PDB file of C-alpha atoms in Angstrom:
ATOM      1  CA  GLN A1378      20.285 -15.817 -16.140  1.00 95.00           C
ATOM      2  CA  VAL A1379      21.130 -19.494 -15.841  1.00 97.00           C
ATOM      3  CA  GLN A1380      19.945 -21.449 -18.873  1.00 98.00           C
ATOM      4  CA  LEU A1381      20.213 -25.129 -19.675  1.00 98.00           C
ATOM      5  CA  VAL A1382      18.873 -26.434 -22.975  1.00 98.00           C
ATOM      6  CA  GLU A1383      18.705 -30.157 -23.660  1.00 98.00           C
ATOM      7  CA  SER A1384      18.583 -31.709 -27.106  1.00 98.00           C
ATOM      8  CA  GLY A1385      19.059 -35.032 -28.857  1.00 98.00           C
ATOM      9  CA  GLY A1386      16.005 -36.916 -27.664  1.00 98.00           C
ATOM     10  CA  GLY A1387      13.857 -39.004 -29.950  1.00 98.00           C
ATOM     11  CA  VAL A1388      12.259 -42.374 -30.616  1.00 98.00           C
ATOM     12  CA  VAL A1389      14.676 -45.280 -30.827  1.00 98.00           C
ATOM     13  CA  GLN A1390      14.484 -49.063 -30.824  1.00 98.00           C
ATOM     14  CA  PRO A1391      15.574 -51.210 -27.886  1.00 98.00           C
ATOM     15  CA  GLY A1392      19.269 -52.033 -27.935  1.00 98.00           C
ATOM     16  CA  THR A1393      20.273 -48.933 -29.853  1.00 98.00           C
ATOM     17  CA  SER A1394      22.138 -45.803 -28.756  1.00 98.00           C
ATOM     18  CA  LEU A1395      21.411 -42.101 -28.384  1.00 98.00           C
ATOM     19  CA  ARG A1396      23.442 -39.093 -27.273  1.00 98.00           C
ATOM     20  CA  LEU A1397      21.857 -36.228 -25.405  1.00 98.00           C
ATOM     21  CA  SER A1398      23.358 -32.761 -25.164  1.00 98.00           C
ATOM     22  CA  CYS A1399      22.803 -29.930 -22.725  1.00 98.00           C
ATOM     23  CA  ALA A1400      23.955 -26.431 -23.664  1.00 98.00           C
ATOM     24  CA  ALA A1401      24.627 -24.161 -20.713  1.00 98.00           C
ATOM     25  CA  SER A1402      24.720 -20.371 -20.503  1.00 98.00           C
ATOM     26  CA  GLY A1403      24.409 -17.583 -17.969  1.00 98.00           C
ATOM     27  CA  PHE A1404      26.982 -18.985 -15.549  1.00 97.00           C
ATOM     28  CA  THR A1405      30.581 -20.194 -15.550  1.00 98.00           C
ATOM     29  CA  PHE A1406      29.921 -23.736 -16.702  1.00 98.00           C
ATOM     30  CA  SER A1407      33.475 -24.941 -16.100  1.00 97.00           C
ATOM     31  CA  THR A1408      33.191 -24.349 -12.357  1.00 97.00           C
ATOM     32  CA  TYR A1409      30.030 -26.385 -11.688  1.00 97.00           C
ATOM     33  CA  ALA A1410      29.202 -30.064 -11.482  1.00 97.00           C
ATOM     34  CA  VAL A1411      26.186 -31.042 -13.567  1.00 98.00           C
ATOM     35  CA  HIS A1412      23.544 -33.763 -13.223  1.00 98.00           C
ATOM     36  CA  TRP A1413      21.243 -35.749 -15.462  1.00 98.00           C
ATOM     37  CA  VAL A1414      17.860 -36.576 -13.910  1.00 98.00           C
ATOM     38  CA  ARG A1415      15.032 -38.388 -15.678  1.00 98.00           C
ATOM     39  CA  GLN A1416      11.288 -38.753 -15.293  1.00 98.00           C
ATOM     40  CA  ALA A1417       9.348 -41.652 -16.786  1.00 98.00           C
ATOM     41  CA  PRO A1418       5.817 -40.892 -18.028  1.00 97.00           C
ATOM     42  CA  GLY A1419       3.536 -40.177 -15.075  1.00 96.00           C
ATOM     43  CA  LYS A1420       6.277 -41.051 -12.591  1.00 97.00           C
ATOM     44  CA  GLY A1421       8.597 -39.261 -10.190  1.00 97.00           C
ATOM     45  CA  LEU A1422      12.142 -38.038 -10.557  1.00 98.00           C
ATOM     46  CA  GLU A1423      15.098 -40.412 -10.832  1.00 98.00           C
ATOM     47  CA  TRP A1424      18.681 -39.244 -10.557  1.00 97.00           C
ATOM     48  CA  VAL A1425      20.826 -40.663 -13.390  1.00 98.00           C
ATOM     49  CA  ALA A1426      24.375 -39.327 -13.234  1.00 98.00           C
ATOM     50  CA  VAL A1427      26.610 -36.445 -12.170  1.00 97.00           C
ATOM     51  CA  ILE A1428      29.963 -35.186 -13.416  1.00 97.00           C
ATOM     52  CA  SER A1429      32.408 -32.951 -11.607  1.00 97.00           C
ATOM     53  CA  TYR A1430      33.298 -29.478 -12.843  1.00 97.00           C
ATOM     54  CA  ASN A1431      36.406 -30.728 -14.652  1.00 97.00           C
ATOM     55  CA  GLY A1432      35.098 -34.124 -15.720  1.00 97.00           C
ATOM     56  CA  ASP A1433      37.434 -36.073 -13.470  1.00 97.00           C
ATOM     57  CA  ASN A1434      34.701 -37.562 -11.288  1.00 97.00           C
ATOM     58  CA  LYS A1435      31.578 -39.304 -12.578  1.00 97.00           C
ATOM     59  CA  TYR A1436      28.874 -41.136 -10.676  1.00 97.00           C
ATOM     60  CA  TYR A1437      25.957 -43.177 -11.968  1.00 98.00           C
ATOM     61  CA  ALA A1438      22.714 -44.700 -10.786  1.00 97.00           C
ATOM     62  CA  ASP A1439      22.856 -48.492 -10.650  1.00 97.00           C
ATOM     63  CA  SER A1440      20.079 -48.641 -13.241  1.00 98.00           C
ATOM     64  CA  VAL A1441      22.307 -47.091 -15.926  1.00 98.00           C
ATOM     65  CA  LYS A1442      25.814 -48.040 -14.826  1.00 98.00           C
ATOM     66  CA  GLY A1443      27.757 -49.670 -17.631  1.00 98.00           C
ATOM     67  CA  ARG A1444      25.297 -48.460 -20.294  1.00 98.00           C
ATOM     68  CA  PHE A1445      25.315 -44.665 -19.953  1.00 98.00           C
ATOM     69  CA  THR A1446      28.325 -42.330 -20.011  1.00 98.00           C
ATOM     70  CA  ILE A1447      28.272 -38.734 -18.820  1.00 98.00           C
ATOM     71  CA  SER A1448      30.821 -36.314 -20.228  1.00 98.00           C
ATOM     72  CA  ARG A1449      31.360 -32.606 -20.769  1.00 98.00           C
ATOM     73  CA  ASP A1450      33.183 -30.169 -23.016  1.00 98.00           C
ATOM     74  CA  ASN A1451      33.916 -27.029 -21.042  1.00 98.00           C
ATOM     75  CA  SER A1452      35.197 -25.250 -24.157  1.00 98.00           C
ATOM     76  CA  LYS A1453      31.696 -25.601 -25.600  1.00 98.00           C
ATOM     77  CA  ASN A1454      29.741 -25.184 -22.334  1.00 98.00           C
ATOM     78  CA  THR A1455      28.048 -28.469 -23.097  1.00 98.00           C
ATOM     79  CA  LEU A1456      27.146 -31.586 -21.128  1.00 98.00           C
ATOM     80  CA  TYR A1457      26.514 -34.955 -22.768  1.00 98.00           C
ATOM     81  CA  LEU A1458      24.868 -38.254 -21.961  1.00 98.00           C
ATOM     82  CA  GLN A1459      25.780 -41.188 -24.186  1.00 98.00           C
ATOM     83  CA  MET A1460      23.114 -43.846 -23.786  1.00 98.00           C
ATOM     84  CA  ASN A1461      23.844 -47.351 -25.105  1.00 98.00           C
ATOM     85  CA  SER A1462      21.861 -50.601 -24.999  1.00 98.00           C
ATOM     86  CA  LEU A1463      18.667 -48.670 -24.464  1.00 98.00           C
ATOM     87  CA  ARG A1464      15.705 -50.410 -22.859  1.00 98.00           C
ATOM     88  CA  ALA A1465      11.996 -49.652 -22.733  1.00 98.00           C
ATOM     89  CA  GLU A1466      12.407 -48.646 -19.092  1.00 98.00           C
ATOM     90  CA  ASP A1467      14.774 -45.853 -20.157  1.00 98.00           C
ATOM     91  CA  THR A1468      11.802 -44.048 -21.711  1.00 98.00           C
ATOM     92  CA  ALA A1469      11.610 -40.707 -19.920  1.00 98.00           C
ATOM     93  CA  VAL A1470      12.114 -36.981 -20.089  1.00 98.00           C
ATOM     94  CA  TYR A1471      15.785 -36.332 -19.425  1.00 98.00           C
ATOM     95  CA  TYR A1472      16.743 -33.147 -17.590  1.00 98.00           C
ATOM     96  CA  CYS A1473      20.159 -31.653 -17.077  1.00 98.00           C
ATOM     97  CA  ALA A1474      20.622 -29.644 -13.916  1.00 98.00           C
ATOM     98  CA  ARG A1475      23.428 -27.586 -12.462  1.00 97.00           C
ATOM     99  CA  ASP A1476      24.748 -28.648  -9.084  1.00 96.00           C
ATOM    100  CA  GLY A1477      24.503 -25.828  -6.569  1.00 92.00           C
ATOM    101  CA  SER A1478      26.221 -27.554  -3.677  1.00 89.00           C
ATOM    102  CA  GLY A1479      29.743 -28.212  -4.859  1.00 82.00           C
ATOM    103  CA  SER A1480      29.309 -31.713  -3.448  1.00 84.00           C
ATOM    104  CA  TYR A1481      27.052 -33.337  -6.054  1.00 83.00           C
ATOM    105  CA  TYR A1482      23.850 -33.302  -4.021  1.00 89.00           C
ATOM    106  CA  LEU A1483      21.809 -30.247  -5.026  1.00 93.00           C
ATOM    107  CA  PRO A1484      20.499 -29.798  -8.576  1.00 96.00           C
ATOM    108  CA  ASP A1485      19.468 -26.152  -8.429  1.00 95.00           C
ATOM    109  CA  TYR A1486      18.751 -24.937 -11.977  1.00 97.00           C
ATOM    110  CA  TRP A1487      17.126 -27.318 -14.459  1.00 98.00           C
ATOM    111  CA  GLY A1488      16.630 -27.371 -18.199  1.00 98.00           C
ATOM    112  CA  GLN A1489      13.245 -28.035 -19.778  1.00 98.00           C
ATOM    113  CA  GLY A1490      14.106 -31.598 -20.678  1.00 98.00           C
ATOM    114  CA  THR A1491      14.257 -33.762 -23.780  1.00 98.00           C
ATOM    115  CA  GLN A1492      12.010 -36.763 -24.398  1.00 98.00           C
ATOM    116  CA  VAL A1493      13.536 -40.172 -25.030  1.00 98.00           C
ATOM    117  CA  THR A1494      11.234 -42.981 -26.123  1.00 98.00           C
ATOM    118  CA  VAL A1495      12.527 -46.525 -26.481  1.00 98.00           C
ATOM    119  CA  SER A1496      10.064 -48.636 -28.396  1.00 97.00           C
ATOM    120  CA  SER A1497      10.005 -51.270 -31.088  1.00 95.00           C
TER     121      SER A1497
ATOM    122  CA  GLU B1282      20.305 -46.808   0.245  1.00 89.00           C
ATOM    123  CA  ILE B1283      18.102 -44.142   1.794  1.00 94.00           C
ATOM    124  CA  VAL B1284      14.416 -44.190   0.874  1.00 97.00           C
ATOM    125  CA  LEU B1285      12.320 -41.027   1.123  1.00 98.00           C
ATOM    126  CA  THR B1286       8.602 -41.476   1.728  1.00 98.00           C
ATOM    127  CA  GLN B1287       6.329 -38.506   1.177  1.00 98.00           C
ATOM    128  CA  SER B1288       2.865 -38.075   2.614  1.00 97.00           C
ATOM    129  CA  PRO B1289       0.140 -37.594   1.847  1.00 98.00           C
ATOM    130  CA  GLY B1290       0.112 -38.724  -1.763  1.00 97.00           C
ATOM    131  CA  THR B1291      -2.471 -36.087  -2.630  1.00 98.00           C
ATOM    132  CA  LEU B1292      -3.546 -33.023  -0.700  1.00 98.00           C
ATOM    133  CA  SER B1293      -6.853 -31.382  -1.672  1.00 98.00           C
ATOM    134  CA  LEU B1294      -7.053 -27.808  -0.450  1.00 98.00           C
ATOM    135  CA  SER B1295      -8.539 -24.441  -1.374  1.00 97.00           C
ATOM    136  CA  PRO B1296      -6.628 -21.255  -2.202  1.00 97.00           C
ATOM    137  CA  GLY B1297      -5.747 -19.414   0.972  1.00 97.00           C
ATOM    138  CA  GLU B1298      -5.465 -22.590   3.059  1.00 98.00           C
ATOM    139  CA  ARG B1299      -2.306 -23.876   4.679  1.00 98.00           C
ATOM    140  CA  ALA B1300      -0.551 -26.897   3.171  1.00 98.00           C
ATOM    141  CA  THR B1301       1.695 -29.205   5.168  1.00 98.00           C
ATOM    142  CA  LEU B1302       3.715 -31.832   3.306  1.00 98.00           C
ATOM    143  CA  PHE B1303       5.833 -34.507   4.940  1.00 98.00           C
ATOM    144  CA  CYS B1304       9.000 -36.349   3.928  1.00 98.00           C
ATOM    145  CA  ARG B1305      10.329 -39.230   6.006  1.00 98.00           C
ATOM    146  CA  ALA B1306      13.761 -40.780   5.437  1.00 98.00           C
ATOM    147  CA  SER B1307      14.443 -44.471   6.068  1.00 97.00           C
ATOM    148  CA  GLN B1308      17.458 -43.460   8.152  1.00 97.00           C
ATOM    149  CA  SER B1309      18.761 -40.263   9.646  1.00 96.00           C
ATOM    150  CA  VAL B1310      20.072 -37.790   7.069  1.00 95.00           C
ATOM    151  CA  SER B1311      21.933 -34.536   7.287  1.00 93.00           C
ATOM    152  CA  SER B1312      19.618 -31.550   7.077  1.00 94.00           C
ATOM    153  CA  SER B1313      22.210 -29.933   4.835  1.00 92.00           C
ATOM    154  CA  TYR B1314      21.315 -32.367   2.078  1.00 93.00           C
ATOM    155  CA  LEU B1315      17.495 -32.121   2.209  1.00 96.00           C
ATOM    156  CA  ALA B1316      15.776 -30.144  -0.530  1.00 98.00           C
ATOM    157  CA  TRP B1317      12.246 -29.581  -1.832  1.00 98.00           C
ATOM    158  CA  TYR B1318      11.200 -29.015  -5.447  1.00 98.00           C
ATOM    159  CA  GLN B1319       7.980 -27.898  -7.105  1.00 98.00           C
ATOM    160  CA  GLN B1320       6.939 -29.265 -10.486  1.00 98.00           C
ATOM    161  CA  LYS B1321       4.011 -28.100 -12.595  1.00 98.00           C
ATOM    162  CA  PRO B1322       2.656 -30.129 -15.537  1.00 96.00           C
ATOM    163  CA  GLY B1323       4.944 -29.981 -18.548  1.00 95.00           C
ATOM    164  CA  GLN B1324       7.598 -28.023 -16.668  1.00 97.00           C
ATOM    165  CA  ALA B1325      10.942 -28.792 -15.126  1.00 98.00           C
ATOM    166  CA  PRO B1326      11.279 -29.034 -11.347  1.00 98.00           C
ATOM    167  CA  ARG B1327      12.070 -25.799  -9.526  1.00 98.00           C
ATOM    168  CA  LEU B1328      14.164 -25.703  -6.385  1.00 98.00           C
ATOM    169  CA  LEU B1329      12.197 -24.269  -3.449  1.00 98.00           C
ATOM    170  CA  ILE B1330      14.094 -25.181  -0.285  1.00 98.00           C
ATOM    171  CA  TYR B1331      17.619 -26.431   0.357  1.00 97.00           C
ATOM    172  CA  GLY B1332      19.399 -27.330   3.561  1.00 96.00           C
ATOM    173  CA  ALA B1333      15.963 -28.316   4.910  1.00 97.00           C
ATOM    174  CA  SER B1334      14.957 -24.716   5.664  1.00 97.00           C
ATOM    175  CA  SER B1335      16.661 -22.204   3.349  1.00 97.00           C
ATOM    176  CA  ARG B1336      14.579 -20.707   0.566  1.00 98.00           C
ATOM    177  CA  ALA B1337      16.104 -20.703  -2.902  1.00 97.00           C
ATOM    178  CA  THR B1338      16.497 -17.469  -4.838  1.00 95.00           C
ATOM    179  CA  GLY B1339      13.175 -15.836  -5.679  1.00 96.00           C
ATOM    180  CA  ILE B1340      11.013 -18.207  -3.647  1.00 98.00           C
ATOM    181  CA  PRO B1341       8.186 -16.426  -1.774  1.00 98.00           C
ATOM    182  CA  ASP B1342       8.256 -16.488   2.008  1.00 97.00           C
ATOM    183  CA  ARG B1343       4.959 -18.381   2.172  1.00 98.00           C
ATOM    184  CA  PHE B1344       7.128 -21.463   1.520  1.00 98.00           C
ATOM    185  CA  SER B1345       9.031 -22.769   4.527  1.00 98.00           C
ATOM    186  CA  GLY B1346      10.884 -25.954   5.381  1.00 98.00           C
ATOM    187  CA  SER B1347      11.745 -27.566   8.674  1.00 98.00           C
ATOM    188  CA  GLY B1348      12.829 -30.816  10.225  1.00 97.00           C
ATOM    189  CA  SER B1349      15.830 -32.907  11.104  1.00 97.00           C
ATOM    190  CA  GLY B1350      16.946 -36.498  11.393  1.00 96.00           C
ATOM    191  CA  THR B1351      14.334 -38.538   9.545  1.00 97.00           C
ATOM    192  CA  ASP B1352      11.349 -36.182   9.452  1.00 98.00           C
ATOM    193  CA  PHE B1353      11.042 -33.093   7.313  1.00 98.00           C
ATOM    194  CA  THR B1354       8.174 -30.756   6.484  1.00 98.00           C
ATOM    195  CA  LEU B1355       7.351 -28.308   3.721  1.00 98.00           C
ATOM    196  CA  THR B1356       4.721 -25.732   4.642  1.00 98.00           C
ATOM    197  CA  ILE B1357       2.916 -23.374   2.312  1.00 98.00           C
ATOM    198  CA  SER B1358       1.310 -20.832   4.623  1.00 98.00           C
ATOM    199  CA  ARG B1359      -1.448 -19.602   2.295  1.00 97.00           C
ATOM    200  CA  LEU B1360      -1.958 -21.365  -1.007  1.00 98.00           C
ATOM    201  CA  GLU B1361      -1.923 -19.199  -4.105  1.00 98.00           C
ATOM    202  CA  PRO B1362      -3.453 -20.489  -7.376  1.00 97.00           C
ATOM    203  CA  GLU B1363       0.036 -20.998  -8.826  1.00 97.00           C
ATOM    204  CA  ASP B1364       1.053 -23.277  -5.937  1.00 98.00           C
ATOM    205  CA  PHE B1365      -1.061 -26.212  -7.067  1.00 97.00           C
ATOM    206  CA  ALA B1366       1.564 -28.636  -8.308  1.00 98.00           C
ATOM    207  CA  VAL B1367       3.569 -31.726  -7.367  1.00 98.00           C
ATOM    208  CA  TYR B1368       6.228 -31.372  -4.671  1.00 98.00           C
ATOM    209  CA  TYR B1369       9.263 -33.619  -4.263  1.00 98.00           C
ATOM    210  CA  CYS B1370      11.713 -33.931  -1.420  1.00 98.00           C
ATOM    211  CA  GLN B1371      15.272 -34.932  -2.251  1.00 97.00           C
ATOM    212  CA  GLN B1372      18.303 -36.064  -0.321  1.00 96.00           C
ATOM    213  CA  ALA B1373      21.539 -36.345  -2.297  1.00 92.00           C
ATOM    214  CA  ARG B1374      20.685 -38.680  -5.212  1.00 94.00           C
ATOM    215  CA  THR B1375      17.322 -39.871  -3.918  1.00 96.00           C
ATOM    216  CA  PHE B1376      13.927 -38.321  -4.528  1.00 98.00           C
ATOM    217  CA  GLY B1377      10.663 -38.951  -2.749  1.00 98.00           C
ATOM    218  CA  GLN B1378       7.705 -40.119  -4.796  1.00 98.00           C
ATOM    219  CA  GLY B1379       5.994 -36.747  -4.660  1.00 98.00           C
ATOM    220  CA  THR B1380       2.922 -35.115  -3.135  1.00 98.00           C
ATOM    221  CA  LYS B1381       0.311 -33.614  -5.412  1.00 98.00           C
ATOM    222  CA  VAL B1382      -1.375 -30.482  -4.096  1.00 98.00           C
ATOM    223  CA  GLU B1383      -4.660 -30.118  -5.923  1.00 98.00           C
ATOM    224  CA  ILE B1384      -7.506 -27.657  -5.831  1.00 95.00           C
ATOM    225  CA  LYS B1385     -10.405 -28.816  -3.685  1.00 94.00           C
TER     226      LYS B1385
END
């Protein structure tokens, strides 16, 4: 079955960096685009970024553009999110999700998420 | 940028009742790109409906989606205890703010 397991979250100070990972299994990772979606405490869902199956195409939300970088290692079935210059408003649970559409618009299977807290 | 507005914010119903949730887009969108998700406390979202009306794998047939253009609907025909949750509509990279279905 499709499994996505996020890791790397934690408590960090504003202005610092963090790298999240998402380990995929149960499907051919190298043939699917993958998203990062986040959810601030008590709030709704916010799309963060998506990367194409081969890593050639990457798209970001305006709120993270220039600070976050999405990448993948298909040899390791792993997705990454490098987060720099973190702000308090980046505090959220971060989910990775497989794209089921082939056109970057349908996160179908989601991981359980990893908590990122940005606080001084 | 398209904005999705869900209504009502909270729906208070009893098990066995019918639930109707609405999602309105700020401009016309392709039905192909409209999805609905269910999220329970402490859990990840689960895809229910894609393409406005197609049920995802394993989703019971009491869940149905409809609509086109700017107005979309998620209907739960008879609420089961496990259906009380928050529901989000989504179009491409935009999510609605959610509708909470709570036990009356």
